[in-house]
mmCIF file of C-alpha atoms in Angstrom:
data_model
loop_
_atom_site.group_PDB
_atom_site.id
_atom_site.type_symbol
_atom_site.label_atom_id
_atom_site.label_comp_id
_atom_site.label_asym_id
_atom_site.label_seq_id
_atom_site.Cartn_x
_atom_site.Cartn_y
_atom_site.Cartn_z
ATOM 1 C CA UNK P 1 2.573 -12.293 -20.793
ATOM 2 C CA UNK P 2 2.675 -8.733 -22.201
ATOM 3 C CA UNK P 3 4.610 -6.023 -20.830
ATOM 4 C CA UNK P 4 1.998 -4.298 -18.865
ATOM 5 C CA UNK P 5 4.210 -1.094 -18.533
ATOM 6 C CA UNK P 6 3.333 -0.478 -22.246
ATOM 7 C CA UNK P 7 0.223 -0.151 -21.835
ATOM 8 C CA UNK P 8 -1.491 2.742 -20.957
ATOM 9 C CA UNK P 9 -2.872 3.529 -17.559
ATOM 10 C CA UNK P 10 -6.284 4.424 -18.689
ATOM 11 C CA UNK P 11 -6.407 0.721 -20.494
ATOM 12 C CA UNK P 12 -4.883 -0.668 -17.343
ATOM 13 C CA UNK P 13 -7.477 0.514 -15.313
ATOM 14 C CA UNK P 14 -10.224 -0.708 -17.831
ATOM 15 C CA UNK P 15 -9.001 -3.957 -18.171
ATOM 16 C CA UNK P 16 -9.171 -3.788 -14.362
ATOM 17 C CA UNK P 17 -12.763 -2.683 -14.560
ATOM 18 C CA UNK P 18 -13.948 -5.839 -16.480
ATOM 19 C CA UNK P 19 -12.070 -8.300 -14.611
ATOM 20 C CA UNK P 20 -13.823 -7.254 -10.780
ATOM 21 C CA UNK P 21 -17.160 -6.778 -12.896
ATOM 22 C CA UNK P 22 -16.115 -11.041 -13.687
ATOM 23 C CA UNK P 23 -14.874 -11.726 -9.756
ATOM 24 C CA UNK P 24 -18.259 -13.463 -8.959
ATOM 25 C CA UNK P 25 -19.128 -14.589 -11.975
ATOM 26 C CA UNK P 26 -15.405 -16.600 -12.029
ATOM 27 C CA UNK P 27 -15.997 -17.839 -8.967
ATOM 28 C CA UNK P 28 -19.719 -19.118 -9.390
ATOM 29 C CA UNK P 29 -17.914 -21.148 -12.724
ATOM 30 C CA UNK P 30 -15.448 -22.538 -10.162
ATOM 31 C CA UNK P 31 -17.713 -23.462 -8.216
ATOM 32 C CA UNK P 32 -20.001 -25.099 -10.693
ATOM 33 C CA UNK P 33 -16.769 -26.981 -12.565
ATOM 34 C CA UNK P 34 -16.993 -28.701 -9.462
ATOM 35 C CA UNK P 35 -20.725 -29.563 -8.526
ATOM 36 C CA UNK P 36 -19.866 -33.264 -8.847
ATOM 37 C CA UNK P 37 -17.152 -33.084 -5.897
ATOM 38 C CA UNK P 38 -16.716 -31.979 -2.434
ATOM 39 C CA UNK P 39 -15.060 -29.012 -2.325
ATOM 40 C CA UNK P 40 -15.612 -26.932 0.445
ATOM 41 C CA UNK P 41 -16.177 -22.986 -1.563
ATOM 42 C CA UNK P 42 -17.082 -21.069 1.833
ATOM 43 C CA UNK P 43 -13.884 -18.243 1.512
ATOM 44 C CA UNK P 44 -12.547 -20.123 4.590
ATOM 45 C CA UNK P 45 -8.977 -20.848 4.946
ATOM 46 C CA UNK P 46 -9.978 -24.193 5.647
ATOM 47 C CA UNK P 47 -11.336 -23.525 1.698
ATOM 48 C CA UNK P 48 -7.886 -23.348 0.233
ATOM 49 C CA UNK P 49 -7.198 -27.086 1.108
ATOM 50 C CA UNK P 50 -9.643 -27.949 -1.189
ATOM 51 C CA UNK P 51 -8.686 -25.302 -3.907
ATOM 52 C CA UNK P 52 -4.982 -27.249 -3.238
ATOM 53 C CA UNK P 53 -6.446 -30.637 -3.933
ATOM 54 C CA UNK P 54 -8.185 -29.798 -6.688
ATOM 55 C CA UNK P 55 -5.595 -27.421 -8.726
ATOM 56 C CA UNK P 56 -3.447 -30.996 -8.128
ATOM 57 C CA UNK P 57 -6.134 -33.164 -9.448
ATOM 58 C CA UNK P 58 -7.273 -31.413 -12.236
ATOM 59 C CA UNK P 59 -3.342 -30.223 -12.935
ATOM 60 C CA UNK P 60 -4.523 -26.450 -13.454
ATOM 61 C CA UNK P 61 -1.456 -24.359 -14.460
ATOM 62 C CA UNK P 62 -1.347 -21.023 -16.333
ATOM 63 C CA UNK P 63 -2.987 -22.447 -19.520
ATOM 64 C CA UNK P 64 -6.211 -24.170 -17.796
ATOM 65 C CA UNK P 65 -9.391 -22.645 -18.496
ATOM 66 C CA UNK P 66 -10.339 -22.333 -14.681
ATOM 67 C CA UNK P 67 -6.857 -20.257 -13.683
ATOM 68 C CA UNK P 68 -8.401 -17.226 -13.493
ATOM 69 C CA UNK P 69 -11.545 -18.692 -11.437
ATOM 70 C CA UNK P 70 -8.820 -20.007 -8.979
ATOM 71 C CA UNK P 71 -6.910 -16.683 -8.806
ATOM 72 C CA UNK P 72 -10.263 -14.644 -8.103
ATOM 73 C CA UNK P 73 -11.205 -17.147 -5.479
ATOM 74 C CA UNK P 74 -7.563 -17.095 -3.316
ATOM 75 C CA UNK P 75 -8.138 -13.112 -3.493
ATOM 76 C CA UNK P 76 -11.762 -13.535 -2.073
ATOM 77 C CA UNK P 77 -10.478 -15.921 0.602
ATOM 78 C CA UNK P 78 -8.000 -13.031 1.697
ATOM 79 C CA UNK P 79 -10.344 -9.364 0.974
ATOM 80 C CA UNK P 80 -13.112 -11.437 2.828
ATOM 81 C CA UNK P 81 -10.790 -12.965 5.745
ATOM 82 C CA UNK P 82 -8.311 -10.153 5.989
ATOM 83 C CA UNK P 83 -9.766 -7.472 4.558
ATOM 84 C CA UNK P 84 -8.836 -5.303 2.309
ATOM 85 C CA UNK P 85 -10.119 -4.433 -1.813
ATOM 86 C CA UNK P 86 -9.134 -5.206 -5.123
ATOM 87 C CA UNK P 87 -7.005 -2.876 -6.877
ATOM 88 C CA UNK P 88 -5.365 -2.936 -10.060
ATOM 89 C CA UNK P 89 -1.058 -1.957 -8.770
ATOM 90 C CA UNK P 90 -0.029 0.912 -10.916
ATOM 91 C CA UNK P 91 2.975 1.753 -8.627
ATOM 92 C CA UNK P 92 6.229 1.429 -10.966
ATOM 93 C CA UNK P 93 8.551 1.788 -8.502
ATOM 94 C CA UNK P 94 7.750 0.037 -5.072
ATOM 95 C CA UNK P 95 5.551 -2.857 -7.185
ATOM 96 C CA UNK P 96 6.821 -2.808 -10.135
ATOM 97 C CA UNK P 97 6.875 -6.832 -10.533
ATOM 98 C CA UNK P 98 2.921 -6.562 -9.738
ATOM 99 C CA UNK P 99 2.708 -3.167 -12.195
ATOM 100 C CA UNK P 100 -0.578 -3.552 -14.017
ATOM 101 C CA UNK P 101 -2.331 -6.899 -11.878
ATOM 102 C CA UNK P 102 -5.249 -7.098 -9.551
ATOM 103 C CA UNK P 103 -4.040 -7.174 -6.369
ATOM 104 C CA UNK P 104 -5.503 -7.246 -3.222
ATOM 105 C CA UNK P 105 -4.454 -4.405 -0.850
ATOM 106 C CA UNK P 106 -5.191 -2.921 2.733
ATOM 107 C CA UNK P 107 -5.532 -6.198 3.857
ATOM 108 C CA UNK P 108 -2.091 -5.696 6.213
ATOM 109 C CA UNK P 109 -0.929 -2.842 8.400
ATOM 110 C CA UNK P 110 3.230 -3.322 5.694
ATOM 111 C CA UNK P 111 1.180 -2.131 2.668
ATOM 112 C CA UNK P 112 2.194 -5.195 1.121
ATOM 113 C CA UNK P 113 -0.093 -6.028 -1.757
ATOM 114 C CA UNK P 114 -0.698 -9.674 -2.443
ATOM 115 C CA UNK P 115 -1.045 -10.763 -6.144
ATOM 116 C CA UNK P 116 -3.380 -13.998 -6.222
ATOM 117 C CA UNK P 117 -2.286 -14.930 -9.804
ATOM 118 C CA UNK P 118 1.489 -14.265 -8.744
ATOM 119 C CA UNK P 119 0.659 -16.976 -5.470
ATOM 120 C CA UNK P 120 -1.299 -19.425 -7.891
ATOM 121 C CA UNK P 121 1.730 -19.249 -10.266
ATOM 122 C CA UNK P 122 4.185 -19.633 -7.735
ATOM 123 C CA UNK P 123 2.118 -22.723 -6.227
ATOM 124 C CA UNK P 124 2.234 -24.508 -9.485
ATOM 125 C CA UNK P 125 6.027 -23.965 -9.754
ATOM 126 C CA UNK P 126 6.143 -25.819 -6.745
ATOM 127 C CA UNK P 127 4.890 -28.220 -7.308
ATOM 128 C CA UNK P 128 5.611 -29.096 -10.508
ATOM 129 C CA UNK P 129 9.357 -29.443 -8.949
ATOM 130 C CA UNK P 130 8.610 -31.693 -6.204
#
């Protein structure tokens, strides 16, 4: 991954632009990659079971085509459940692990931000060590 604090802010926040323009769309692909099944895509909690069982059948990690269809959908489960938007984290200091990503924010009275590739990623590490 590049080092995002190289990058300028104004290309930050247009990269940022074209990936929530691509939220639905993402999660529409998802959702038709897996017509043939029975995954439950209803932005339920109940929902991310079935995003679990299929990331471990169809062994997504950082390389799969469909990682950033699974990211956008764990941050629609938690903007549309907990509230919250999509922002792109330009705070250096506080976030600086999460300094250029989409993150979801306002979605908790801490001001925590939750990164949904950072929780995908850290999933797959997880399992991949079981």
């Amino acid at each position: 991954m590049a080092d995002l604090r190289k990058v300028s802010k104004k290309e930050l926040l247009e990269t940022f632009d074209k990936f929530l323009l691509a939220v639905d769309f993402r999660i529409e692909h998802l959702k038709y990659a897996t017509k043939d099944n029975s995954y439950n895509w209803d932005f339920s909690l109940k929902s991310l079971d079935s995003l679990e069982n299929f990331i471990l059948k169809k062994n997504i990690d950082e390389n799969h085509e469909l990682f950033d269809d699974v990211a956008s959908y764990i941050g629609e489960v938690v903007r549309r459940n907990y509230g919250g938007k999509w922002e792109c984290c330009l705070d250096m200091r506080g976030n600086s692990m999460l300094y250029g990503m989409p993150v979801i924010s306002g979605f908790n009275k801490y001001g925590v931000l939750l990164s949904p590739y950072e929780e995908l990623g850290l999933f797959i590490f997880r399992k991949k060590r079981e």
